[in-house]
């Protein structure tokens, strides 16, 4: 029996269903040459911020992945509080594995609700370096730990986690799964 989908938002990047493919030499040139509208849609999937998307797209062509990631980081550091709020609001909770206990849904929902009540935005965390079978525990521990932050400190942590998620998603977009681990302030 699979419990119903939880209301609210906790960003836990879903693992791909299929094995990741090795990076291709044509991924970055394809990114650099993609039609503007297509690229903007794909970038919004990485970080839901129109200004971030605009800035990353405007600096094409990128000579290498590291240059793209550096530009993405720089653009993310410049998000205004309103833009950060928009990006946080777009983060959603993917389905938990079908064999997850109902108690896990309850614990995650309660922790998410406490977090959102305290900070007024969705909880986000990069889990690139965490084993799949440890992710739920890691998220619950991180939420509990971050509830002790003051709102300004937590906003900075959430912004850093969003940058990490954007980097992770850009790497996946370009087929660079081996380097999908990204630095975050809370791991």
Coordinates of N, CA and C in Angstrom, one line a residue:
X1 N 0.8 -1.2 0.0 CA 0.0 0.0 0.0 C 0.9 1.2 0.0
X2 N 0.7 2.1 -1.0 CA 1.5 3.3 -1.1 C 0.7 4.4 -0.5
X3 N 1.2 5.1 0.5 CA 0.5 6.2 1.1 C 0.4 7.4 0.1
X4 N -0.6 8.2 0.3 CA -0.9 9.3 -0.6 C 0.3 10.3 -0.7
X5 N 0.4 11.0 -1.8 CA 1.5 12.0 -1.9 C 1.3 13.1 -0.9
X6 N 2.5 13.5 -0.3 CA 2.4 14.5 0.8 C 2.2 15.9 0.2
X7 N 1.4 16.7 1.0 CA 1.2 18.1 0.6 C 2.5 18.8 1.0
X8 N 2.7 20.0 0.4 CA 3.9 20.8 0.8 C 5.1 20.5 -0.1
X9 N 6.2 21.0 0.3 CA 7.4 20.9 -0.6 C 8.6 20.7 0.1
X10 N 9.3 19.7 -0.3 CA 10.7 19.4 0.2 C 11.4 19.0 -1.1
X11 N 12.5 19.6 -1.4 CA 13.3 19.3 -2.6 C 14.2 18.2 -2.3
X12 N 13.9 17.0 -2.9 CA 14.8 15.9 -2.8 C 15.0 15.5 -4.3
X13 N 16.1 15.8 -4.9 CA 16.3 15.4 -6.3 C 16.0 13.9 -6.5
X14 N 15.2 13.6 -7.5 CA 14.9 12.2 -7.8 C 16.0 11.6 -8.5
X15 N 16.2 10.3 -8.3 CA 17.3 9.6 -9.0 C 16.7 9.2 -10.4
X16 N 17.5 9.2 -11.4 CA 17.0 8.8 -12.7 C 16.7 7.3 -12.7
X17 N 15.6 7.0 -13.5 CA 15.2 5.6 -13.5 C 16.2 4.7 -14.3
X18 N 16.8 5.3 -15.3 CA 17.7 4.5 -16.1 C 19.2 4.8 -15.7
X19 N 20.1 3.9 -16.1 CA 21.5 4.2 -15.7 C 21.9 5.5 -16.5
X20 N 22.8 6.3 -15.8 CA 23.3 7.5 -16.4 C 24.2 7.1 -17.6
X21 N 24.2 8.0 -18.6 CA 25.1 7.8 -19.7 C 26.4 8.6 -19.5
X22 N 27.5 8.2 -20.0 CA 28.7 9.0 -19.9 C 28.6 10.3 -20.7
X23 N 29.3 11.3 -20.2 CA 29.2 12.6 -20.9 C 29.6 12.4 -22.4
X24 N 28.9 13.2 -23.2 CA 29.3 13.2 -24.6 C 30.0 14.4 -25.0
X25 N 30.8 14.3 -26.0 CA 31.6 15.5 -26.4 C 30.7 16.6 -27.0
X26 N 29.5 16.2 -27.5 CA 28.6 17.1 -28.1 C 27.6 17.8 -27.2
X27 N 27.6 17.5 -25.9 CA 26.6 18.0 -25.0 C 26.8 19.5 -24.8
X28 N 28.0 20.0 -24.6 CA 28.2 21.4 -24.4 C 28.0 22.2 -25.7
X29 N 28.5 21.8 -26.8 CA 28.2 22.5 -28.0 C 26.7 22.5 -28.3
X30 N 26.0 21.5 -28.0 CA 24.5 21.4 -28.2 C 23.8 22.4 -27.2
X31 N 24.3 22.5 -26.0 CA 23.8 23.5 -25.0 C 24.1 24.9 -25.6
X32 N 25.3 25.1 -26.0 CA 25.6 26.5 -26.5 C 24.8 26.9 -27.7
X33 N 24.5 25.9 -28.6 CA 23.8 26.2 -29.8 C 22.3 26.0 -29.7
X34 N 21.7 25.6 -28.6 CA 20.3 25.4 -28.5 C 19.5 26.6 -28.7
X35 N 18.3 26.5 -29.3 CA 17.4 27.6 -29.5 C 17.1 28.2 -28.1
X36 N 17.0 29.6 -28.1 CA 16.8 30.3 -26.9 C 15.6 29.8 -26.0
X37 N 14.5 29.6 -26.7 CA 13.3 29.2 -25.9 C 13.5 27.8 -25.3
X38 N 14.1 26.9 -26.1 CA 14.3 25.5 -25.6 C 15.3 25.5 -24.4
X39 N 16.4 26.3 -24.5 CA 17.4 26.4 -23.5 C 16.8 27.0 -22.2
X40 N 16.0 28.1 -22.4 CA 15.4 28.7 -21.2 C 14.5 27.7 -20.4
X41 N 13.8 26.9 -21.1 CA 12.9 25.9 -20.5 C 13.7 24.9 -19.7
X42 N 14.8 24.5 -20.3 CA 15.7 23.5 -19.6 C 16.4 24.1 -18.4
X43 N 16.8 25.4 -18.6 CA 17.5 26.1 -17.4 C 16.5 26.3 -16.3
X44 N 15.3 26.7 -16.6 CA 14.3 26.9 -15.5 C 14.0 25.6 -14.8
X45 N 14.2 24.4 -15.4 CA 14.1 23.1 -14.7 C 15.3 23.0 -13.7
X46 N 16.4 23.6 -14.0 CA 17.6 23.5 -13.1 C 17.4 24.5 -11.9
X47 N 16.9 25.7 -12.1 CA 16.7 26.6 -11.1 C 15.6 27.6 -11.5
X48 N 14.5 27.6 -10.8 CA 13.3 28.3 -11.3 C 13.5 29.8 -10.9
X49 N 14.3 30.5 -11.8 CA 14.5 31.9 -11.6 C 14.7 32.5 -13.0
X50 N 13.8 33.3 -13.5 CA 13.9 33.8 -14.8 C 15.2 34.7 -15.0
X51 N 15.6 35.4 -14.0 CA 16.8 36.2 -14.1 C 18.0 35.3 -14.2
X52 N 18.1 34.3 -13.3 CA 19.2 33.4 -13.4 C 19.3 32.7 -14.7
X53 N 18.1 32.3 -15.3 CA 18.1 31.6 -16.6 C 18.6 32.6 -17.6
X54 N 18.1 33.8 -17.6 CA 18.5 34.9 -18.6 C 20.1 35.0 -18.5
X55 N 20.6 35.1 -17.3 CA 22.0 35.4 -17.2 C 22.9 34.2 -17.7
X56 N 22.4 33.0 -17.4 CA 23.2 31.8 -17.8 C 23.1 31.7 -19.3
X57 N 21.9 31.9 -19.9 CA 21.8 31.8 -21.3 C 22.5 32.9 -22.1
X58 N 22.5 34.1 -21.5 CA 23.2 35.2 -22.2 C 24.7 35.1 -22.3
X59 N 25.3 34.3 -21.5 CA 26.8 34.2 -21.5 C 27.3 33.1 -22.4
X60 N 26.4 32.5 -23.2 CA 26.9 31.5 -24.1 C 27.7 32.1 -25.2
X61 N 28.6 31.4 -25.8 CA 29.0 30.0 -25.6 C 30.0 29.8 -24.4
X62 N 29.8 28.7 -23.8 CA 30.8 28.3 -22.7 C 31.8 27.4 -23.3
X63 N 33.1 27.7 -22.9 CA 34.2 26.9 -23.5 C 34.2 25.5 -22.9
X64 N 33.7 25.4 -21.6 CA 33.8 24.1 -20.9 C 32.7 24.1 -19.8
X65 N 32.5 22.9 -19.3 CA 31.5 22.7 -18.2 C 31.8 23.6 -17.0
X66 N 33.1 23.6 -16.6 CA 33.5 24.4 -15.4 C 33.1 25.9 -15.6
X67 N 33.2 26.4 -16.8 CA 32.9 27.8 -17.1 C 31.4 28.0 -16.9
X68 N 30.6 27.1 -17.4 CA 29.1 27.1 -17.3 C 28.7 27.1 -15.8
X69 N 29.3 26.2 -15.1 CA 29.0 26.0 -13.6 C 29.4 27.3 -12.9
X70 N 30.5 27.9 -13.2 CA 30.9 29.1 -12.5 C 30.0 30.3 -12.8
X71 N 29.5 30.3 -14.1 CA 28.5 31.4 -14.5 C 27.2 31.1 -13.7
X72 N 26.8 29.9 -13.6 CA 25.6 29.5 -12.9 C 25.7 29.9 -11.5
X73 N 26.8 29.6 -10.8 CA 27.0 30.0 -9.4 C 26.9 31.5 -9.3
X74 N 27.6 32.2 -10.1 CA 27.7 33.7 -10.0 C 26.2 34.3 -10.2
X75 N 25.5 33.8 -11.1 CA 24.1 34.3 -11.3 C 23.3 33.9 -10.1
X76 N 23.5 32.8 -9.5 CA 22.7 32.4 -8.3 C 23.0 33.3 -7.1
X77 N 24.2 33.7 -7.0 CA 24.6 34.5 -5.9 C 23.9 35.9 -5.9
X78 N 23.5 36.3 -7.1 CA 22.9 37.6 -7.3 C 21.3 37.6 -7.2
X79 N 20.8 36.4 -6.8 CA 19.3 36.4 -6.6 C 18.8 37.3 -5.5
X80 N 17.8 38.1 -5.8 CA 17.2 38.9 -4.8 C 16.4 38.0 -3.9
X81 N 16.0 38.6 -2.7 CA 15.1 37.8 -1.9 C 13.8 37.3 -2.6
X82 N 13.2 38.1 -3.4 CA 12.0 37.7 -4.1 C 12.3 36.6 -5.1
X83 N 13.4 36.7 -5.8 CA 13.8 35.7 -6.8 C 14.1 34.4 -6.1
X84 N 14.8 34.5 -4.9 CA 15.1 33.3 -4.1 C 13.8 32.6 -3.7
X85 N 12.8 33.4 -3.3 CA 11.5 32.9 -2.8 C 10.8 32.2 -4.0
X86 N 10.9 32.8 -5.2 CA 10.3 32.2 -6.4 C 10.9 30.8 -6.7
X87 N 12.2 30.8 -6.6 CA 13.0 29.5 -6.8 C 12.6 28.5 -5.8
X88 N 12.6 28.9 -4.5 CA 12.2 27.9 -3.5 C 10.8 27.4 -3.6
X89 N 9.9 28.3 -4.0 CA 8.5 27.8 -4.2 C 8.3 26.8 -5.3
X90 N 9.3 26.8 -6.3 CA 9.1 25.8 -7.4 C 9.7 24.4 -7.1
X91 N 10.4 24.3 -5.9 CA 10.9 23.0 -5.6 C 9.8 22.1 -5.0
X92 N 9.8 20.8 -5.5 CA 8.7 19.9 -5.1 C 9.3 18.6 -4.6
X93 N 8.4 17.9 -3.9 CA 8.8 16.6 -3.4 C 8.5 15.5 -4.4
X94 N 9.5 14.7 -4.8 CA 9.2 13.6 -5.7 C 8.7 12.4 -4.8
X95 N 8.1 11.5 -5.5 CA 7.6 10.3 -4.8 C 8.7 9.6 -4.0
X96 N 8.3 9.2 -2.8 CA 9.3 8.3 -2.1 C 9.2 6.9 -2.6
X97 N 10.2 6.1 -2.4 CA 10.1 4.7 -3.0 C 8.9 4.0 -2.5
X98 N 8.3 3.1 -3.3 CA 7.1 2.4 -2.9 C 7.2 1.6 -1.6
X99 N 8.4 1.2 -1.2 CA 8.5 0.4 0.0 C 8.7 1.2 1.2
X100 N 8.5 2.6 1.1 CA 8.7 3.4 2.3 C 7.6 3.3 3.3
X101 N 7.9 3.2 4.5 CA 6.9 3.0 5.5 C 6.1 4.2 5.7
X102 N 4.8 4.0 6.0 CA 3.9 5.1 6.2 C 4.4 6.1 7.3
X103 N 5.1 5.6 8.3 CA 5.6 6.4 9.4 C 6.6 7.4 8.8
X104 N 7.3 7.1 7.7 CA 8.3 8.0 7.1 C 7.6 9.1 6.5
X105 N 6.4 8.9 5.8 CA 5.6 9.9 5.3 C 5.2 10.9 6.4
X106 N 4.7 10.3 7.5 CA 4.2 11.2 8.6 C 5.4 12.0 9.2
X107 N 6.5 11.4 9.4 CA 7.7 12.1 9.9 C 8.1 13.2 9.0
X108 N 8.2 12.9 7.7 CA 8.6 13.9 6.7 C 7.6 15.1 6.6
X109 N 6.4 14.7 6.6 CA 5.3 15.8 6.5 C 5.4 16.7 7.8
X110 N 5.5 16.1 9.0 CA 5.6 16.9 10.2 C 6.8 17.8 10.2
X111 N 8.0 17.2 9.8 CA 9.2 18.0 9.7 C 9.1 19.2 8.7
X112 N 8.6 18.9 7.6 CA 8.4 19.9 6.5 C 7.5 21.0 7.0
X113 N 6.4 20.6 7.6 CA 5.4 21.6 8.1 C 6.1 22.5 9.2
X114 N 6.9 21.9 10.1 CA 7.5 22.7 11.1 C 8.5 23.7 10.4
X115 N 9.3 23.2 9.4 CA 10.2 24.0 8.7 C 9.6 25.2 8.0
X116 N 8.5 24.9 7.2 CA 7.8 25.9 6.5 C 7.2 26.9 7.4
X117 N 6.6 26.5 8.6 CA 6.0 27.4 9.5 C 7.1 28.4 10.1
X118 N 8.3 27.8 10.3 CA 9.3 28.7 10.9 C 9.9 29.6 9.9
X119 N 10.2 29.2 8.7 CA 10.9 30.0 7.7 C 10.1 30.5 6.5
X120 N 8.9 30.0 6.3 CA 8.0 30.5 5.3 C 8.4 30.2 3.9
X121 N 9.3 29.1 3.7 CA 9.6 28.6 2.4 C 9.9 27.2 2.5
X122 N 10.0 26.6 1.3 CA 10.2 25.1 1.2 C 11.7 24.8 1.7
X123 N 11.8 23.6 2.2 CA 13.1 23.0 2.6 C 13.8 22.5 1.3
X124 N 15.0 22.8 1.1 CA 15.8 22.3 0.0 C 17.1 21.8 0.5
X125 N 17.5 20.7 -0.2 CA 18.8 20.1 0.2 C 19.4 19.3 -1.0
X126 N 20.6 19.4 -1.2 CA 21.3 18.6 -2.2 C 21.7 17.3 -1.6
X127 N 21.4 16.2 -2.3 CA 21.7 14.9 -1.8 C 22.6 14.1 -2.7
X128 N 23.3 14.8 -3.5 CA 24.1 14.1 -4.5 C 25.1 13.1 -3.9
X129 N 25.7 13.5 -2.8 CA 26.7 12.6 -2.2 C 26.1 11.6 -1.2
X130 N 24.8 11.5 -1.1 CA 24.1 10.7 -0.1 C 23.6 9.4 -0.8
X131 N 23.9 8.3 -0.2 CA 23.4 7.0 -0.8 C 21.8 7.0 -0.8
X132 N 21.2 6.5 -1.8 CA 19.7 6.5 -1.9 C 19.1 5.9 -0.6
X133 N 19.6 4.8 0.0 CA 18.9 4.3 1.2 C 19.1 5.1 2.4
X134 N 20.0 6.1 2.4 CA 20.2 7.0 3.5 C 19.6 8.4 3.4
X135 N 18.9 8.6 2.2 CA 18.4 10.0 1.9 C 17.3 10.4 2.9
X136 N 16.4 9.6 3.1 CA 15.2 10.0 4.0 C 15.7 10.4 5.4
X137 N 16.6 9.5 6.0 CA 17.2 9.8 7.3 C 18.0 11.1 7.2
X138 N 18.7 11.3 6.2 CA 19.5 12.5 6.0 C 18.7 13.8 6.0
X139 N 17.6 13.7 5.2 CA 16.7 14.8 5.1 C 16.0 15.1 6.4
X140 N 15.5 14.1 7.1 CA 14.9 14.4 8.4 C 15.9 15.0 9.4
X141 N 17.1 14.5 9.4 CA 18.1 15.0 10.3 C 18.5 16.4 9.9
X142 N 18.6 16.7 8.7 CA 18.9 18.1 8.2 C 17.8 19.1 8.6
X143 N 16.6 18.7 8.3 CA 15.4 19.6 8.7 C 15.5 19.9 10.2
X144 N 15.6 18.9 11.0 CA 15.7 19.1 12.5 C 16.8 20.0 12.8
X145 N 18.0 19.8 12.3 CA 19.2 20.6 12.5 C 19.0 22.0 12.1
X146 N 18.4 22.2 10.9 CA 18.3 23.5 10.3 C 17.2 24.3 11.0
X147 N 16.3 23.6 11.7 CA 15.2 24.4 12.4 C 15.8 25.2 13.5
X148 N 17.0 24.9 13.9 CA 17.7 25.7 15.0 C 18.3 27.0 14.4
X149 N 18.4 27.1 13.1 CA 19.0 28.3 12.5 C 18.0 29.5 12.7
X150 N 18.6 30.7 12.7 CA 17.7 31.9 12.7 C 17.3 32.1 11.2
X151 N 16.2 32.8 10.9 CA 15.7 33.0 9.6 C 16.7 33.5 8.6
X152 N 17.5 34.4 8.9 CA 18.5 35.0 8.0 C 19.6 33.9 7.6
X153 N 20.1 33.2 8.7 CA 21.0 32.2 8.4 C 20.5 31.1 7.6
X154 N 19.2 30.7 7.8 CA 18.6 29.6 7.1 C 18.4 30.0 5.6
X155 N 18.0 31.3 5.4 CA 17.9 31.7 4.0 C 19.2 31.6 3.2
X156 N 20.3 31.9 3.9 CA 21.6 31.7 3.2 C 21.9 30.3 3.0
X157 N 21.6 29.4 3.9 CA 21.8 27.9 3.7 C 20.9 27.4 2.6
X158 N 19.6 27.8 2.6 CA 18.7 27.4 1.5 C 19.2 27.9 0.1
X159 N 19.7 29.1 0.1 CA 20.3 29.7 -1.2 C 21.5 28.8 -1.7
X160 N 22.3 28.5 -0.7 CA 23.5 27.6 -1.1 C 23.0 26.3 -1.6
X161 N 22.0 25.7 -0.9 CA 21.5 24.4 -1.4 C 20.9 24.5 -2.8
X162 N 20.2 25.6 -3.0 CA 19.6 25.8 -4.4 C 20.8 25.9 -5.4
X163 N 21.8 26.6 -5.1 CA 23.0 26.6 -6.0 C 23.5 25.2 -6.3
X164 N 23.6 24.5 -5.2 CA 24.1 23.1 -5.4 C 23.2 22.3 -6.3
X165 N 21.9 22.4 -6.0 CA 20.9 21.7 -6.9 C 21.0 22.1 -8.3
X166 N 21.1 23.4 -8.6 CA 21.3 23.9 -9.9 C 22.5 23.3 -10.6
X167 N 23.6 23.3 -9.9 CA 24.8 22.7 -10.4 C 24.6 21.2 -10.8
X168 N 24.0 20.5 -9.9 CA 23.7 19.1 -10.0 C 22.8 18.9 -11.3
X169 N 21.8 19.7 -11.4 CA 20.9 19.5 -12.5 C 21.6 19.9 -13.8
X170 N 22.4 21.0 -13.8 CA 23.1 21.3 -15.0 C 24.1 20.2 -15.5
X171 N 24.7 19.6 -14.5 CA 25.6 18.4 -14.8 C 24.8 17.3 -15.5
X172 N 23.7 17.0 -14.9 CA 22.8 15.9 -15.5 C 22.4 16.3 -16.9
X173 N 22.0 17.6 -17.0 CA 21.5 18.1 -18.3 C 22.6 17.9 -19.4
X174 N 23.8 18.1 -19.0 CA 24.9 17.9 -20.0 C 25.6 16.5 -19.9
X175 N 25.0 15.6 -19.2 CA 25.4 14.2 -19.2 C 26.7 14.0 -18.5
X176 N 26.9 14.7 -17.4 CA 28.2 14.6 -16.6 C 27.9 14.0 -15.2
X177 N 27.4 12.7 -15.2 CA 27.0 12.1 -13.9 C 28.1 11.9 -13.0
X178 N 29.3 11.7 -13.4 CA 30.4 11.3 -12.6 C 30.8 12.5 -11.6
X179 N 30.5 13.7 -12.0 CA 30.8 14.9 -11.2 C 29.6 15.5 -10.7
X180 N 28.5 14.8 -10.5 CA 27.2 15.4 -10.1 C 27.2 15.7 -8.6
X181 N 28.3 15.4 -7.9 CA 28.4 15.8 -6.5 C 28.7 17.3 -6.5
X182 N 28.0 18.1 -5.7 CA 28.3 19.5 -5.7 C 28.5 20.0 -4.3
X183 N 29.3 21.0 -4.1 CA 29.5 21.5 -2.8 C 28.3 22.2 -2.2
X184 N 27.9 21.9 -1.0 CA 26.9 22.6 -0.3 C 27.3 23.0 1.1
X185 N 26.7 23.9 1.7 CA 27.1 24.3 3.0 C 26.6 23.3 4.1
X186 N 25.6 22.5 3.8 CA 25.1 21.5 4.7 C 25.1 20.2 4.0
X187 N 25.8 19.2 4.4 CA 25.8 17.9 3.7 C 25.5 16.8 4.6

